[in-house]
Amino acid sequence: MTPPVPSGSWPRAPWVRRLRLPTQPLARHLVLALCGAAILYAVTSSLSPYNDFEVGEIALYVIALAGLSLLTGLNGQISLGHGAFMAVGAYSAALLMTHTHLNLLIELVAAIGAAGLLGLVIGIPATRLKGPYLAGMTLLLALALPPIADKWSTTFGGDQGLTTTVPSAPGSINPEEWLAWIQIVGALITLVLLANLLRSRYGRSFRAVRDDEIAASLAGIHVARTKVIAFVISAACAGLAGAFLGLSTGVVNTGEFPLTLSIQLLAAMVLGGTGTLMGMWWGAVLLVYLPQWSTSLSGDFNLGSGASAYLATIIFGVVLIVVMIAAPTGIQGGLRWAWRRVWSLRSGPGDGTPTVSRHPA
Amino acid sequence: MSLFVNVTLNGLANGMIFAALALALVLIFRATRIVNFAQGAMGMMTTFIASSLLGRGVGYWWAFLAVLVIGFVLGALVERVLIRPLQGKSELNPVIVTIGLLVVLEGLAGTIYGNSSRGFPAAYSQSGLTVGHTKIAFSHFDVFILVAVLVLMTGTLVLFRATSLGLRMRASAFAGEISRLLGVRVGVLLTLGWALAGVAGSLSGLLVAPTSSFGPYFMDLVLVYAFTAAVIGGLESPVGALIGGLITGLSISYVGGYLGSGLQPLGALVLLMVALMARPEGIFARPPARRV
Amino acid sequence: MSAPSTLSERDGRTLRVDELRVGFGGVVALDRISMSATQGEIVGVIGPNGAGKTTLFNVICGFVRADSGVITYDGSSLLEHHHAHDLTELGIARTLQGVGLFAGLSVLENVMIGAQNGLRSDFGSAMLGLWRSSREERRLASRAGELLEELGVSAYARHFPATLPYSIQKRTALARALIAQPSLLLLDEPASGLSNDEMDELGTLIRGLSPRMGVLLVEHHMDLVMAVCDRIVVLNFGQVIADGTPESVQSNPEVATAYLGDEVHDSVTTSGMSENA
Amino acid sequence: MLEIQGLSVSYGAVDALKSVTLSARPGAITAILGANGAGKTTLLRTISGLVKPRAGAVRFDGDELLGRAAEDIARLGVSHVPEGRGVIAELTVEDNLRLATLWCMGRRERQKAIEATFELFPRLSGFRRRHASTLSGGERQMLVLGRALISRPRLLLLDEPSLGLAPLVTAQLMALLRDHTQGTDLTVVLVEQNARSALSVSQDAVVLNLGEVVMSDEAAVIAADSGLRHHYLGF
């Protein structure tokens, strides 16, 4: 990925200047998360149960995409196999649900841990690999893991898969909204934690290693360790997302985690804006709604039911190609650019106001 | 014992196919430092075209030939339209573009030809040969695979070693800038490398299709096996691709024969990881000089 | 930048290179060279292209393995189990040829990177965004800011390096090395790409470092080397051909020959090429 | 005749060449001297089309070179020997030579040219089928020089041919260059750090400093000027 185009001057709207966010990372990100939570609460409580279900799905994809964005955009490591980490998370949580009666929280932590562990196993050799090699290895990972569940079908439920159970909703809240909220809270917590991390020395080390490994090591950064940490965090995020996906679908089977999922995650991440966290909301919205739009689109053009299943795939593929050749900053980058344009037009040319460092969160 | 013999023979035939696709990856990688993850999907697409031609009554060998030519053109087209604009950008960009091409081609194939897997004819009988009184898991078609891939490999080696075109191609792959200073049109030769890779990829598609569930995704696994093969072979040399192909083919054939076919991709993953841990740039590759 | 309080403890740290030999394939890059640099001393390493200067730096930093010989810093060996990322803990910092800045980090962040090894807060507190972590971050940022101020580039703290004039980038790279308060600084062609005026300023800057740290300076601009160095080591074909004060190096005819070469007399013919090459 | 006017080149924020004007005449060697980083290599790379300049003009025998692709400039008869002995290490000695002739010669003529090169450098003829990677530094320099001359160029650009060579080999190389240029219409631009040996075989010389031409005269005049030593050694 080309490093983000330096922003130069980024004038802010006057009201933004007045509305100061706290500078302490936790406080700052909590405020943002609470604002997000308030908006999402308003959204979910006004929507139908089915739409709530979709909002929950968006939230879970945000988790996976944020992890991927950190890995690829900020640390320069590519993964074509994030679906595999989601599968590990989903199966781990589902196995615990089938065989034990633990708290959902513990099941989620187990999913995060299991996926993180696989991230460690893959991440250690990955430290020695350059782009194409790592891409090939993770591509193979995405194809290699799902058949294992078919091989030991008594444990993993074979084609039927494992069923998951959502904890019953308190009070009169409908189950879809309750699940959506579990997933939204998970997403917001993940984003807050990642945003904190990226504003610390770890975030700086990730980017430094991405830009120049030799200079990073001379600055005292343990390059290999930094890359493994990024990989584990990213895999752990995918694990949590996988566990949530299992909750959404109600059943975990290998059909949920084809290679296409991994590639769609990559496409959504690239389109949202590689290396950003907030841009992942755009990517997740696309992941959830693009298949629906393409179905209705192919209906409009009478392409037949066979075509509709593939139209979304084609669009994702075209998006990957076009974004890479024409606009490597994705939607979030495009919005930032447009925002800057609007305000630099307002404040007039030659406005040399202090520039603002572009934080990734 | 007979299981071992059959599994070995099967691995040999598969290994040759992986070698053909690995050769395609090598041709591109050594000239442009790009792994074309869409190589398998390009082979898938051309095989579907072959299937259409056969459906319209074109003779098998005419279709075979036509598809190799189409593979050549497709390879050149991809290089010119999609890869050339990425020159000078980060090494992750081509990875993502070729992945994008992979899903576009699979989506197109699914849209045009449907998802259900269909049959694809083999050039020769697929029933096992009889040696003495026992039937072995090696058919006339497997012999054809062996011969076809060996012809491809030999052709590539002759091209590289014995022709001035091959000399230009090697020179521009090893030292693009110096070659340009010697009047070599490096840009054209890079396109030619992609085009030849397209031929090798098409051939592998034609050889895989009869023995697999021929559909939009039938080359996915073949591609990652070929990638494993190419990496073991060092991603630089055609001979390495052949050796890597055989190692990979045999390994996953043994995994499939003794542990179950579902574990074959995992076997390949372990093989790839071991190979990469041992020598991150491939077993047969020269160690890279460190630049500071 | 304020002088480190522990100066007296660190006083007299010495880099010693003893009989160091490095070969690439059949080519000998460094042929049993010996030299030293002590804290407070500015030592220039010069020589024509390909003499082995950068190789020497790369061995010290652990990027290139030595065939034989010894390198110690302050008594501890730099050759065994040694990685580049351990250098900062030993008090050694290095700038790279060109600038070696991180394109995706602002100037301020580029400088902060140089000293973040010394931070105490752990992964957990960073992820939770606790005060412990953020307070340390703020202190580091203000230290980096002060250093940029001293080097006269604080106006660019929030810019990204690629958009800035080369001399600003060079200063940022220097600041990144200095913020770790090294006792030995390796400067690899700090003056390349600078104008004459900028080079003079750089010279003053380097001189100002000398009581606090030892400086090893690889540089092609002789005016600068002669003006700032206490001692100069001259390499040619991987060997030390001179080691002494600028004056002694200037009057050494071997040094002039290394740079300017010998005249080709009319008697030299090409027929000898086949035997002697 | 090579004529360069007002040539300026920048790499990002760095000005590598600042309005450089110079010329080189046929049948003579023009030495380009200067300390490392003076812009010598950039100058050659711009002439041969590897670097796009910001401004200026480069004309060779009336043809404007700027804006042409490097391979097209090579086909105009410009041979550029890049820094660091640009042999293609993976090819054999003979293939290295053959590669340079592919665009300009037929099979028979090519074989003759290769034999002629081996006569010029008898030492190489024993290594025909050896990979160039096995050659010593001096042998590699012979190979690149032979490869540059085999296509009978009209303009030869040499970038630090003496780099890393023992003084005697350097002297022989320079003498060969001198003998090869005299009485022909070959234009040679010789970039060197090794100033004394370069000047002793050159007719003209240009000294660059920080991307600017600071001296430009006959080689003998510059050799006698104490300013040269100053530009190199600072004293």
Coordinates of C-alpha atoms in Angstrom, one line a residue, chain A residues 6-7 24-26 193 196-197 199-202 204-205 207-208 210-212 214-222 229 233 355 357-359, chain C residues 61 63 84-85 88 94 96 100 102-105 109 112-113 116-117 119 121-123 126-131 134 137 140 158-160 176:
Chain A
P6 CA 0.6 13.6 3.5
S7 CA -2.2 15.9 4.2
Q24 CA -6.3 12.2 26.6
P25 CA -6.8 9.2 24.4
L26 CA -9.1 7.2 26.6
L193 CA -9.1 0.0 22.4
N196 CA -6.0 4.1 22.1
L197 CA -3.3 1.7 21.0
R199 CA -2.2 6.9 19.6
S200 CA 0.5 5.2 21.7
R201 CA 4.0 4.3 20.9
Y202 CA 2.7 0.9 19.6
R204 CA 3.8 4.7 16.0
S205 CA 5.9 1.5 15.9
R207 CA 3.6 2.6 11.1
A208 CA 7.4 3.0 11.4
R210 CA 5.6 -0.4 7.6
D211 CA 7.5 2.6 6.2
D212 CA 11.1 1.5 6.7
I214 CA 15.8 -0.7 8.7
A215 CA 15.3 2.8 10.0
A216 CA 12.8 1.4 12.6
S217 CA 15.3 -1.1 13.9
L218 CA 17.9 1.7 14.2
A219 CA 15.4 3.6 16.3
G220 CA 15.4 0.7 18.7
I221 CA 12.2 -0.9 17.5
H222 CA 12.1 -4.7 17.6
I229 CA 1.9 -8.0 17.8
I233 CA -4.2 -8.1 17.4
T355 CA -1.5 22.0 10.0
S357 CA -1.2 15.7 12.0
R358 CA -3.4 13.1 10.5
H359 CA -4.2 10.6 13.2
Chain C
C61 CA 24.9 -1.8 13.5
F63 CA 23.3 -5.4 9.4
A84 CA 20.2 -3.2 15.3
H85 CA 17.4 -2.6 17.7
T88 CA 19.9 2.4 21.3
R94 CA 22.8 6.2 13.6
L96 CA 21.0 6.7 7.4
G100 CA 15.5 7.4 6.2
F102 CA 9.1 7.4 8.0
A103 CA 6.8 8.8 5.3
G104 CA 3.6 8.1 7.2
L105 CA 4.7 9.8 10.4
E109 CA 6.3 11.5 15.5
M112 CA 9.5 10.7 19.1
I113 CA 10.2 7.3 17.6
Q116 CA 10.3 5.5 22.7
N117 CA 12.4 2.6 23.7
L119 CA 9.2 4.4 27.8
S121 CA 4.2 2.0 30.1
D122 CA 3.2 -1.4 29.0
F123 CA 0.9 -2.7 26.3
A126 CA -1.4 1.8 26.1
M127 CA -4.5 -0.1 24.8
L128 CA -6.7 1.1 27.7
G129 CA -5.4 4.6 27.1
L130 CA -4.6 5.0 30.8
W131 CA -3.0 8.2 32.2
S134 CA -0.7 9.2 27.9
E137 CA 3.4 10.2 25.5
L140 CA 8.0 12.5 25.0
R158 CA 3.0 18.5 12.2
H159 CA 4.0 18.2 8.6
F160 CA 4.9 14.9 6.8
R176 CA 15.5 11.4 15.8

